[in-house]
Amino acid sequence: MTVVTEWGQDDTKAPSVGQNISVVNTEDLEAMDGMQVHFLDVDQGLCILVEVDDQVLIYDGGDSDTSSYVVSYLKQQGIREIDYMISSHYDSDHLSGLIGCLKAFDVKNVIGSDYEHDSRLYGSFMDAVEDEGLEMQYPEVGERFRLGEADFMILAPKEITSDSNANSVAIKLNYGDNSFIFTGDADVASERGMGALGVDLSCDVLSLGHHGSSTSNSSRFLEKTLPEYAVISCGADNSYGHPHVEVVEMLEVMEIDVFRSDVQGTVVAVSDGEKIVWSEEPCNDYSDGD
């Protein structure tokens, strides 16, 4: 595990967000140089794949119904090794697919949240980690990790609670002037803790917390992150009503461009460190899940 020192005062300054970013259709997206961020369509779940400089990070893996799709997708990308596997928390719609990835690929580091989940799936995941000769890593908030020319910082959880969602590992991924934030199912209290860290949370792309739920994505957090783009990973006609009306209304008022897996399927962003190119235009569908 490569750990970079915590953010210092000088490191809290981030490049300005929203400049020199383009959205274009291109069949050659995967051949472009830079960092690729794939937001996989795993129905009512979450799975994000990052590729940069021949290094790979996977953040969550979706539910059991989409596990084979995740493994197949990674293989189609030519992936054989995963440098960092991050399990935001241990609910099935985030965890199941990671077990398949542990068995299918050579995984070097596994990062998770330091709590025990009362489920057989959690036990299966921990057994799979041990079977691969790996140890779970529980980094502190503020630690940074190198991923090729990119790096990511741990934003949460600041403390462990009895609520699985609130324990989600959240990260800020930086590549040149561009940045992405992934929060799993982190709730409003966790978002408040991130805001109190004293670091710049502004980003170009925000993966909305908890599939666009109002238990996450507070107005204060959206104001601090100020994303140019929001990606909502949720299932079509899901029973939870995700994304919730309060959240999509805020996105529309703030004029944040939106991608949705329930509408568009898998979307891919490529950053060259200055601008971001997408596999398709944002749908800007601000309708709620109800």
PDB file of C-alpha atoms in Angstrom:
ATOM      1  CA  MET A   1       0.000   0.000   0.000  1.00  0.00           C
ATOM      2  CA  THR A   2       1.329   3.404  -0.964  1.00  0.00           C
ATOM      3  CA  VAL A   3       0.207   6.063   1.455  1.00  0.00           C
ATOM      4  CA  VAL A   4       0.808   9.724   0.721  1.00  0.00           C
ATOM      5  CA  THR A   5       0.950  12.173   3.588  1.00  0.00           C
ATOM      6  CA  GLU A   6      -2.137  13.999   4.770  1.00  0.00           C
ATOM      7  CA  TRP A   7      -3.249  17.210   3.100  1.00  0.00           C
ATOM      8  CA  GLY A   8      -1.286  20.185   4.360  1.00  0.00           C
ATOM      9  CA  GLN A   9      -2.506  23.760   4.354  1.00  0.00           C
ATOM     10  CA  ASP A  10      -0.966  24.384   0.943  1.00  0.00           C
ATOM     11  CA  ASP A  11      -2.655  21.264  -0.433  1.00  0.00           C
ATOM     12  CA  THR A  12      -6.167  22.474   0.334  1.00  0.00           C
ATOM     13  CA  LYS A  13      -6.065  24.724  -2.700  1.00  0.00           C
ATOM     14  CA  ALA A  14      -7.650  23.082  -5.700  1.00  0.00           C
ATOM     15  CA  PRO A  15      -7.690  24.225  -9.304  1.00  0.00           C
ATOM     16  CA  SER A  16     -10.804  26.050 -10.393  1.00  0.00           C
ATOM     17  CA  VAL A  17     -13.691  23.793 -11.313  1.00  0.00           C
ATOM     18  CA  GLY A  18     -15.786  23.916 -14.449  1.00  0.00           C
ATOM     19  CA  GLN A  19     -13.198  25.296 -16.852  1.00  0.00           C
ATOM     20  CA  ASN A  20     -12.207  23.748 -20.172  1.00  0.00           C
ATOM     21  CA  ILE A  21     -14.615  20.827 -19.786  1.00  0.00           C
ATOM     22  CA  SER A  22     -16.309  19.443 -22.878  1.00  0.00           C
ATOM     23  CA  VAL A  23     -19.001  16.851 -23.471  1.00  0.00           C
ATOM     24  CA  VAL A  24     -18.809  15.070 -26.810  1.00  0.00           C
ATOM     25  CA  ASN A  25     -19.865  11.833 -28.422  1.00  0.00           C
ATOM     26  CA  THR A  26     -16.954   9.704 -29.604  1.00  0.00           C
ATOM     27  CA  GLU A  27     -16.383   6.062 -30.493  1.00  0.00           C
ATOM     28  CA  ASP A  28     -12.712   6.484 -29.701  1.00  0.00           C
ATOM     29  CA  LEU A  29     -13.197   7.447 -26.064  1.00  0.00           C
ATOM     30  CA  GLU A  30     -11.453   4.383 -24.645  1.00  0.00           C
ATOM     31  CA  ALA A  31      -8.407   5.001 -26.869  1.00  0.00           C
ATOM     32  CA  MET A  32      -7.899   8.504 -25.488  1.00  0.00           C
ATOM     33  CA  ASP A  33      -4.972   9.251 -23.191  1.00  0.00           C
ATOM     34  CA  GLY A  34      -5.713  10.175 -19.612  1.00  0.00           C
ATOM     35  CA  MET A  35      -7.788   8.866 -16.737  1.00  0.00           C
ATOM     36  CA  GLN A  36     -10.935   6.887 -17.552  1.00  0.00           C
ATOM     37  CA  VAL A  37     -13.786   6.786 -15.033  1.00  0.00           C
ATOM     38  CA  HIS A  38     -16.532   4.268 -15.814  1.00  0.00           C
ATOM     39  CA  PHE A  39     -19.864   4.580 -14.001  1.00  0.00           C
ATOM     40  CA  LEU A  40     -21.284   1.097 -14.546  1.00  0.00           C
ATOM     41  CA  ASP A  41     -24.976   0.411 -14.854  1.00  0.00           C
ATOM     42  CA  VAL A  42     -25.515  -2.081 -12.036  1.00  0.00           C
ATOM     43  CA  ASP A  43     -29.233  -1.409 -11.613  1.00  0.00           C
ATOM     44  CA  GLN A  44     -30.043  -0.365  -8.026  1.00  0.00           C
ATOM     45  CA  GLY A  45     -26.414  -0.447  -6.923  1.00  0.00           C
ATOM     46  CA  LEU A  46     -23.067   1.274  -7.395  1.00  0.00           C
ATOM     47  CA  CYS A  47     -19.872   0.360  -9.222  1.00  0.00           C
ATOM     48  CA  ILE A  48     -17.202   2.775 -10.456  1.00  0.00           C
ATOM     49  CA  LEU A  49     -14.069   1.743 -12.350  1.00  0.00           C
ATOM     50  CA  VAL A  50     -11.026   4.023 -12.675  1.00  0.00           C
ATOM     51  CA  GLU A  51      -8.130   3.382 -15.074  1.00  0.00           C
ATOM     52  CA  VAL A  52      -5.046   5.609 -15.186  1.00  0.00           C
ATOM     53  CA  ASP A  53      -1.462   4.884 -16.256  1.00  0.00           C
ATOM     54  CA  ASP A  54      -2.076   1.111 -16.306  1.00  0.00           C
ATOM     55  CA  GLN A  55      -3.349   1.218 -12.729  1.00  0.00           C
ATOM     56  CA  VAL A  56      -6.881   0.316 -11.730  1.00  0.00           C
ATOM     57  CA  LEU A  57      -9.239   1.234  -8.907  1.00  0.00           C
ATOM     58  CA  ILE A  58     -12.707  -0.225  -8.434  1.00  0.00           C
ATOM     59  CA  TYR A  59     -15.105   1.472  -6.042  1.00  0.00           C
ATOM     60  CA  ASP A  60     -17.955  -0.877  -5.061  1.00  0.00           C
ATOM     61  CA  GLY A  61     -19.206  -3.720  -7.214  1.00  0.00           C
ATOM     62  CA  GLY A  62     -22.997  -3.708  -7.383  1.00  0.00           C
ATOM     63  CA  ASP A  63     -25.356  -6.472  -6.271  1.00  0.00           C
ATOM     64  CA  SER A  64     -25.253 -10.218  -6.993  1.00  0.00           C
ATOM     65  CA  ASP A  65     -27.522  -9.857 -10.047  1.00  0.00           C
ATOM     66  CA  THR A  66     -24.924  -7.721 -11.805  1.00  0.00           C
ATOM     67  CA  SER A  67     -21.740  -9.327 -10.464  1.00  0.00           C
ATOM     68  CA  SER A  68     -21.065 -11.292 -13.664  1.00  0.00           C
ATOM     69  CA  TYR A  69     -21.594  -8.126 -15.721  1.00  0.00           C
ATOM     70  CA  VAL A  70     -18.994  -6.265 -13.646  1.00  0.00           C
ATOM     71  CA  VAL A  71     -16.402  -9.021 -14.067  1.00  0.00           C
ATOM     72  CA  SER A  72     -17.147  -9.266 -17.786  1.00  0.00           C
ATOM     73  CA  TYR A  73     -16.915  -5.496 -18.215  1.00  0.00           C
ATOM     74  CA  LEU A  74     -13.514  -5.351 -16.539  1.00  0.00           C
ATOM     75  CA  LYS A  75     -12.236  -8.201 -18.664  1.00  0.00           C
ATOM     76  CA  GLN A  76     -13.424  -6.387 -21.790  1.00  0.00           C
ATOM     77  CA  GLN A  77     -11.274  -3.466 -20.678  1.00  0.00           C
ATOM     78  CA  GLY A  78      -8.277  -5.797 -20.655  1.00  0.00           C
ATOM     79  CA  ILE A  79      -7.928  -5.616 -16.887  1.00  0.00           C
ATOM     80  CA  ARG A  80      -5.976  -8.347 -15.125  1.00  0.00           C
ATOM     81  CA  GLU A  81      -4.934  -6.574 -11.934  1.00  0.00           C
ATOM     82  CA  ILE A  82      -6.786  -4.269  -9.568  1.00  0.00           C
ATOM     83  CA  ASP A  83      -4.462  -1.992  -7.613  1.00  0.00           C
ATOM     84  CA  TYR A  84      -7.134  -0.711  -5.230  1.00  0.00           C
ATOM     85  CA  MET A  85     -10.475  -2.275  -4.403  1.00  0.00           C
ATOM     86  CA  ILE A  86     -12.637  -0.021  -2.244  1.00  0.00           C
ATOM     87  CA  SER A  87     -15.766  -1.306  -0.552  1.00  0.00           C
ATOM     88  CA  SER A  88     -17.577   1.831   0.581  1.00  0.00           C
ATOM     89  CA  HIS A  89     -19.669  -0.220   3.012  1.00  0.00           C
ATOM     90  CA  TYR A  90     -21.055  -3.735   3.236  1.00  0.00           C
ATOM     91  CA  ASP A  91     -24.628  -3.529   1.944  1.00  0.00           C
ATOM     92  CA  SER A  92     -25.248  -6.052  -0.819  1.00  0.00           C
ATOM     93  CA  ASP A  93     -25.911  -3.527  -3.607  1.00  0.00           C
ATOM     94  CA  HIS A  94     -22.369  -2.242  -3.191  1.00  0.00           C
ATOM     95  CA  LEU A  95     -20.480  -5.333  -2.050  1.00  0.00           C
ATOM     96  CA  SER A  96     -21.588  -8.436  -3.943  1.00  0.00           C
ATOM     97  CA  GLY A  97     -19.739  -7.778  -7.200  1.00  0.00           C
ATOM     98  CA  LEU A  98     -16.456  -7.220  -5.379  1.00  0.00           C
ATOM     99  CA  ILE A  99     -16.383 -10.872  -4.328  1.00  0.00           C
ATOM    100  CA  GLY A 100     -16.480 -11.908  -7.986  1.00  0.00           C
ATOM    101  CA  CYS A 101     -13.692  -9.444  -8.755  1.00  0.00           C
ATOM    102  CA  LEU A 102     -11.540 -10.862  -5.959  1.00  0.00           C
ATOM    103  CA  LYS A 103     -11.808 -14.284  -7.555  1.00  0.00           C
ATOM    104  CA  ALA A 104     -11.366 -13.118 -11.161  1.00  0.00           C
ATOM    105  CA  PHE A 105      -8.495 -10.621 -10.844  1.00  0.00           C
ATOM    106  CA  ASP A 106      -5.203 -10.151  -9.042  1.00  0.00           C
ATOM    107  CA  VAL A 107      -6.123  -7.633  -6.348  1.00  0.00           C
ATOM    108  CA  LYS A 108      -3.305  -5.811  -4.563  1.00  0.00           C
ATOM    109  CA  ASN A 109      -5.068  -3.670  -1.929  1.00  0.00           C
ATOM    110  CA  VAL A 110      -8.525  -3.811  -0.356  1.00  0.00           C
ATOM    111  CA  ILE A 111      -9.860  -0.771   1.479  1.00  0.00           C
ATOM    112  CA  GLY A 112     -13.017  -0.837   3.545  1.00  0.00           C
ATOM    113  CA  SER A 113     -14.875   0.619   6.494  1.00  0.00           C
ATOM    114  CA  ASP A 114     -13.878  -0.639   9.943  1.00  0.00           C
ATOM    115  CA  TYR A 115     -17.135  -2.151  11.167  1.00  0.00           C
ATOM    116  CA  GLU A 116     -18.825  -5.555  11.075  1.00  0.00           C
ATOM    117  CA  HIS A 117     -21.950  -6.108   9.043  1.00  0.00           C
ATOM    118  CA  ASP A 118     -24.460  -8.695  10.268  1.00  0.00           C
ATOM    119  CA  SER A 119     -24.800 -10.627   7.019  1.00  0.00           C
ATOM    120  CA  ARG A 120     -23.490 -13.799   5.412  1.00  0.00           C
ATOM    121  CA  LEU A 121     -22.389 -11.690   2.444  1.00  0.00           C
ATOM    122  CA  TYR A 122     -20.026  -9.712   4.691  1.00  0.00           C
ATOM    123  CA  GLY A 123     -18.560 -12.987   5.979  1.00  0.00           C
ATOM    124  CA  SER A 124     -18.132 -14.261   2.414  1.00  0.00           C
ATOM    125  CA  PHE A 125     -16.358 -11.062   1.423  1.00  0.00           C
ATOM    126  CA  MET A 126     -13.970 -11.168   4.369  1.00  0.00           C
ATOM    127  CA  ASP A 127     -13.262 -14.857   3.675  1.00  0.00           C
ATOM    128  CA  ALA A 128     -12.526 -14.049   0.024  1.00  0.00           C
ATOM    129  CA  VAL A 129     -10.106 -11.306   1.055  1.00  0.00           C
ATOM    130  CA  GLU A 130      -8.303 -13.740   3.372  1.00  0.00           C
ATOM    131  CA  ASP A 131      -8.301 -16.506   0.738  1.00  0.00           C
ATOM    132  CA  GLU A 132      -6.448 -14.156  -1.615  1.00  0.00           C
ATOM    133  CA  GLY A 133      -3.779 -13.559   1.032  1.00  0.00           C
ATOM    134  CA  LEU A 134      -4.873  -9.967   1.577  1.00  0.00           C
ATOM    135  CA  GLU A 135      -5.624  -7.909   4.656  1.00  0.00           C
ATOM    136  CA  MET A 136      -8.362  -5.328   4.922  1.00  0.00           C
ATOM    137  CA  GLN A 137      -7.036  -1.788   5.166  1.00  0.00           C
ATOM    138  CA  TYR A 138      -8.933   0.842   7.145  1.00  0.00           C
ATOM    139  CA  PRO A 139      -7.255   4.172   6.378  1.00  0.00           C
ATOM    140  CA  GLU A 140      -7.838   7.289   8.416  1.00  0.00           C
ATOM    141  CA  VAL A 141      -9.644  10.323   7.081  1.00  0.00           C
ATOM    142  CA  GLY A 142      -7.077  12.563   5.390  1.00  0.00           C
ATOM    143  CA  GLU A 143      -4.806   9.776   4.095  1.00  0.00           C
ATOM    144  CA  ARG A 144      -3.917   9.920   0.423  1.00  0.00           C
ATOM    145  CA  PHE A 145      -2.994   7.161  -1.995  1.00  0.00           C
ATOM    146  CA  ARG A 146      -1.186   7.337  -5.325  1.00  0.00           C
ATOM    147  CA  LEU A 147      -2.831   5.854  -8.420  1.00  0.00           C
ATOM    148  CA  GLY A 148      -0.485   6.411 -11.349  1.00  0.00           C
ATOM    149  CA  GLU A 149      -0.446  10.168 -11.981  1.00  0.00           C
ATOM    150  CA  ALA A 150      -3.691  10.463 -10.019  1.00  0.00           C
ATOM    151  CA  ASP A 151      -4.253  10.296  -6.277  1.00  0.00           C
ATOM    152  CA  PHE A 152      -7.221   9.924  -3.982  1.00  0.00           C
ATOM    153  CA  MET A 153      -7.925  11.165  -0.479  1.00  0.00           C
ATOM    154  CA  ILE A 154     -10.091   9.503   2.180  1.00  0.00           C
ATOM    155  CA  LEU A 155     -12.908  11.892   3.168  1.00  0.00           C
ATOM    156  CA  ALA A 156     -15.041   9.627   5.392  1.00  0.00           C
ATOM    157  CA  PRO A 157     -16.036   7.993   7.671  1.00  0.00           C
ATOM    158  CA  LYS A 158     -14.723  10.188  10.463  1.00  0.00           C
ATOM    159  CA  GLU A 159     -16.342   7.865  13.012  1.00  0.00           C
ATOM    160  CA  ILE A 160     -18.097   4.502  12.963  1.00  0.00           C
ATOM    161  CA  THR A 161     -21.783   4.392  13.840  1.00  0.00           C
ATOM    162  CA  SER A 162     -24.467   1.721  14.034  1.00  0.00           C
ATOM    163  CA  ASP A 163     -25.749   2.750  10.586  1.00  0.00           C
ATOM    164  CA  SER A 164     -24.096   0.940   7.674  1.00  0.00           C
ATOM    165  CA  ASN A 165     -24.708   3.744   5.168  1.00  0.00           C
ATOM    166  CA  ALA A 166     -23.193   6.351   7.472  1.00  0.00           C
ATOM    167  CA  ASN A 167     -20.005   4.265   7.635  1.00  0.00           C
ATOM    168  CA  SER A 168     -19.352   4.602   3.883  1.00  0.00           C
ATOM    169  CA  VAL A 169     -15.778   5.241   2.765  1.00  0.00           C
ATOM    170  CA  ALA A 170     -15.855   8.424   0.674  1.00  0.00           C
ATOM    171  CA  ILE A 171     -12.966   9.583  -1.516  1.00  0.00           C
ATOM    172  CA  LYS A 172     -11.876  12.545  -3.617  1.00  0.00           C
ATOM    173  CA  LEU A 173     -10.017  11.473  -6.756  1.00  0.00           C
ATOM    174  CA  ASN A 174      -7.671  14.030  -8.330  1.00  0.00           C
ATOM    175  CA  TYR A 175      -6.059  14.012 -11.763  1.00  0.00           C
ATOM    176  CA  GLY A 176      -4.416  17.222 -12.871  1.00  0.00           C
ATOM    177  CA  ASP A 177      -6.997  19.985 -12.668  1.00  0.00           C
ATOM    178  CA  ASN A 178      -9.929  17.562 -12.576  1.00  0.00           C
ATOM    179  CA  SER A 179     -11.484  15.864  -9.570  1.00  0.00           C
ATOM    180  CA  PHE A 180     -14.235  13.364  -8.757  1.00  0.00           C
ATOM    181  CA  ILE A 181     -15.943  12.588  -5.443  1.00  0.00           C
ATOM    182  CA  PHE A 182     -17.492   9.198  -4.594  1.00  0.00           C
ATOM    183  CA  THR A 183     -19.438   8.880  -1.332  1.00  0.00           C
ATOM    184  CA  GLY A 184     -21.153   5.491  -1.433  1.00  0.00           C
ATOM    185  CA  ASP A 185     -24.266   5.797   0.727  1.00  0.00           C
ATOM    186  CA  ALA A 186     -22.779   8.387   3.114  1.00  0.00           C
ATOM    187  CA  ASP A 187     -25.580  10.225   4.906  1.00  0.00           C
ATOM    188  CA  VAL A 188     -26.074  13.897   5.681  1.00  0.00           C
ATOM    189  CA  ALA A 189     -24.194  13.619   8.999  1.00  0.00           C
ATOM    190  CA  SER A 190     -21.204  12.103   7.202  1.00  0.00           C
ATOM    191  CA  GLU A 191     -21.381  14.862   4.588  1.00  0.00           C
ATOM    192  CA  ARG A 192     -21.325  17.386   7.418  1.00  0.00           C
ATOM    193  CA  GLY A 193     -18.182  15.722   8.740  1.00  0.00           C
ATOM    194  CA  MET A 194     -16.547  15.967   5.318  1.00  0.00           C
ATOM    195  CA  GLY A 195     -17.396  19.645   5.205  1.00  0.00           C
ATOM    196  CA  ALA A 196     -15.698  20.150   8.563  1.00  0.00           C
ATOM    197  CA  LEU A 197     -12.377  18.678   7.411  1.00  0.00           C
ATOM    198  CA  GLY A 198     -11.085  22.029   6.223  1.00  0.00           C
ATOM    199  CA  VAL A 199     -10.188  20.769   2.744  1.00  0.00           C
ATOM    200  CA  ASP A 200     -11.495  21.919  -0.606  1.00  0.00           C
ATOM    201  CA  LEU A 201     -14.407  19.672  -1.587  1.00  0.00           C
ATOM    202  CA  SER A 202     -15.087  21.351  -4.933  1.00  0.00           C
ATOM    203  CA  CYS A 203     -15.094  18.838  -7.769  1.00  0.00           C
ATOM    204  CA  ASP A 204     -15.950  18.456 -11.420  1.00  0.00           C
ATOM    205  CA  VAL A 205     -17.962  15.250 -10.996  1.00  0.00           C
ATOM    206  CA  LEU A 206     -19.965  14.034  -7.993  1.00  0.00           C
ATOM    207  CA  SER A 207     -21.338  10.513  -7.784  1.00  0.00           C
ATOM    208  CA  LEU A 208     -24.498  11.269  -5.834  1.00  0.00           C
ATOM    209  CA  GLY A 209     -24.723   9.560  -2.464  1.00  0.00           C
ATOM    210  CA  HIS A 210     -27.174   6.703  -1.837  1.00  0.00           C
ATOM    211  CA  HIS A 211     -28.490   6.604  -5.419  1.00  0.00           C
ATOM    212  CA  GLY A 212     -29.838  10.135  -5.191  1.00  0.00           C
ATOM    213  CA  SER A 213     -31.583   9.699  -1.847  1.00  0.00           C
ATOM    214  CA  SER A 214     -32.581  12.677   0.296  1.00  0.00           C
ATOM    215  CA  THR A 215     -30.823  10.998   3.244  1.00  0.00           C
ATOM    216  CA  SER A 216     -27.672  12.129   1.409  1.00  0.00           C
ATOM    217  CA  ASN A 217     -26.908  14.995  -0.974  1.00  0.00           C
ATOM    218  CA  SER A 218     -27.749  17.851   1.366  1.00  0.00           C
ATOM    219  CA  SER A 219     -27.903  21.358  -0.039  1.00  0.00           C
ATOM    220  CA  ARG A 220     -24.863  22.318   2.025  1.00  0.00           C
ATOM    221  CA  PHE A 221     -22.845  19.424   0.610  1.00  0.00           C
ATOM    222  CA  LEU A 222     -23.835  20.273  -2.961  1.00  0.00           C
ATOM    223  CA  GLU A 223     -22.837  23.874  -2.306  1.00  0.00           C
ATOM    224  CA  LYS A 224     -19.438  22.752  -1.000  1.00  0.00           C
ATOM    225  CA  THR A 225     -18.749  20.290  -3.796  1.00  0.00           C
ATOM    226  CA  LEU A 226     -20.197  22.498  -6.573  1.00  0.00           C
ATOM    227  CA  PRO A 227     -19.951  19.769  -9.218  1.00  0.00           C
ATOM    228  CA  GLU A 228     -20.206  20.531 -12.913  1.00  0.00           C
ATOM    229  CA  TYR A 229     -21.715  17.067 -13.369  1.00  0.00           C
ATOM    230  CA  ALA A 230     -23.639  14.679 -11.121  1.00  0.00           C
ATOM    231  CA  VAL A 231     -23.921  10.952 -11.810  1.00  0.00           C
ATOM    232  CA  ILE A 232     -26.907   9.113 -10.329  1.00  0.00           C
ATOM    233  CA  SER A 233     -26.555   5.318 -10.083  1.00  0.00           C
ATOM    234  CA  CYS A 234     -30.032   3.890  -9.589  1.00  0.00           C
ATOM    235  CA  GLY A 235     -32.325   1.241 -11.022  1.00  0.00           C
ATOM    236  CA  ALA A 236     -35.242   2.000 -13.311  1.00  0.00           C
ATOM    237  CA  ASP A 237     -38.558   2.001 -11.418  1.00  0.00           C
ATOM    238  CA  ASN A 238     -36.788   1.149  -8.169  1.00  0.00           C
ATOM    239  CA  SER A 239     -38.977   0.690  -5.104  1.00  0.00           C
ATOM    240  CA  TYR A 240     -37.142   3.397  -3.118  1.00  0.00           C
ATOM    241  CA  GLY A 241     -38.182   6.292  -5.344  1.00  0.00           C
ATOM    242  CA  HIS A 242     -34.535   7.127  -6.085  1.00  0.00           C
ATOM    243  CA  PRO A 243     -33.583   9.752  -6.987  1.00  0.00           C
ATOM    244  CA  HIS A 244     -35.719  11.704  -4.533  1.00  0.00           C
ATOM    245  CA  VAL A 245     -37.551  14.826  -5.620  1.00  0.00           C
ATOM    246  CA  GLU A 246     -35.729  17.111  -3.157  1.00  0.00           C
ATOM    247  CA  VAL A 247     -32.367  16.141  -4.650  1.00  0.00           C
ATOM    248  CA  VAL A 248     -33.182  16.435  -8.347  1.00  0.00           C
ATOM    249  CA  GLU A 249     -34.876  19.780  -7.727  1.00  0.00           C
ATOM    250  CA  MET A 250     -31.671  21.098  -6.151  1.00  0.00           C
ATOM    251  CA  LEU A 251     -29.610  19.792  -9.064  1.00  0.00           C
ATOM    252  CA  GLU A 252     -31.884  21.559 -11.526  1.00  0.00           C
ATOM    253  CA  VAL A 253     -31.868  24.844  -9.606  1.00  0.00           C
ATOM    254  CA  MET A 254     -28.056  24.706  -9.359  1.00  0.00           C
ATOM    255  CA  GLU A 255     -27.869  23.928 -13.107  1.00  0.00           C
ATOM    256  CA  ILE A 256     -25.780  20.797 -12.518  1.00  0.00           C
ATOM    257  CA  ASP A 257     -25.682  18.533 -15.570  1.00  0.00           C
ATOM    258  CA  VAL A 258     -26.935  15.035 -14.792  1.00  0.00           C
ATOM    259  CA  PHE A 259     -26.115  11.518 -15.972  1.00  0.00           C
ATOM    260  CA  ARG A 260     -28.398   8.671 -14.837  1.00  0.00           C
ATOM    261  CA  SER A 261     -27.785   4.954 -15.117  1.00  0.00           C
ATOM    262  CA  ASP A 262     -31.530   4.213 -15.113  1.00  0.00           C
ATOM    263  CA  VAL A 263     -31.889   6.373 -18.216  1.00  0.00           C
ATOM    264  CA  GLN A 264     -28.519   6.065 -19.990  1.00  0.00           C
ATOM    265  CA  GLY A 265     -26.894   2.879 -18.722  1.00  0.00           C
ATOM    266  CA  THR A 266     -23.115   2.864 -18.295  1.00  0.00           C
ATOM    267  CA  VAL A 267     -21.379   6.196 -18.929  1.00  0.00           C
ATOM    268  CA  VAL A 268     -17.648   6.870 -19.217  1.00  0.00           C
ATOM    269  CA  ALA A 269     -15.669  10.038 -18.511  1.00  0.00           C
ATOM    270  CA  VAL A 270     -12.098  10.600 -19.713  1.00  0.00           C
ATOM    271  CA  SER A 271      -9.946  13.336 -18.186  1.00  0.00           C
ATOM    272  CA  ASP A 272      -6.672  14.556 -19.675  1.00  0.00           C
ATOM    273  CA  GLY A 273      -6.052  16.540 -16.504  1.00  0.00           C
ATOM    274  CA  GLU A 274      -7.563  19.712 -17.923  1.00  0.00           C
ATOM    275  CA  LYS A 275     -10.870  18.796 -19.515  1.00  0.00           C
ATOM    276  CA  ILE A 276     -13.350  15.933 -19.276  1.00  0.00           C
ATOM    277  CA  VAL A 277     -14.836  14.163 -22.287  1.00  0.00           C
ATOM    278  CA  TRP A 278     -17.895  11.938 -21.852  1.00  0.00           C
ATOM    279  CA  SER A 279     -19.165   8.940 -23.786  1.00  0.00           C
ATOM    280  CA  GLU A 280     -22.466  10.753 -24.318  1.00  0.00           C
ATOM    281  CA  GLU A 281     -24.294  13.947 -23.516  1.00  0.00           C
ATOM    282  CA  PRO A 282     -25.817  14.344 -20.032  1.00  0.00           C
ATOM    283  CA  CYS A 283     -29.492  13.412 -20.072  1.00  0.00           C
ATOM    284  CA  ASN A 284     -30.435  16.230 -17.665  1.00  0.00           C
ATOM    285  CA  ASP A 285     -33.474  14.235 -16.609  1.00  0.00           C
ATOM    286  CA  TYR A 286     -34.523  15.898 -13.353  1.00  0.00           C
ATOM    287  CA  SER A 287     -37.566  13.708 -12.777  1.00  0.00           C
ATOM    288  CA  ASP A 288     -37.700  11.885  -9.451  1.00  0.00           C
ATOM    289  CA  GLY A 289     -37.925   8.128  -8.989  1.00  0.00           C
ATOM    290  CA  ASP A 290     -41.603   8.235  -8.053  1.00  0.00           C
TER     291      ASP A 290
END
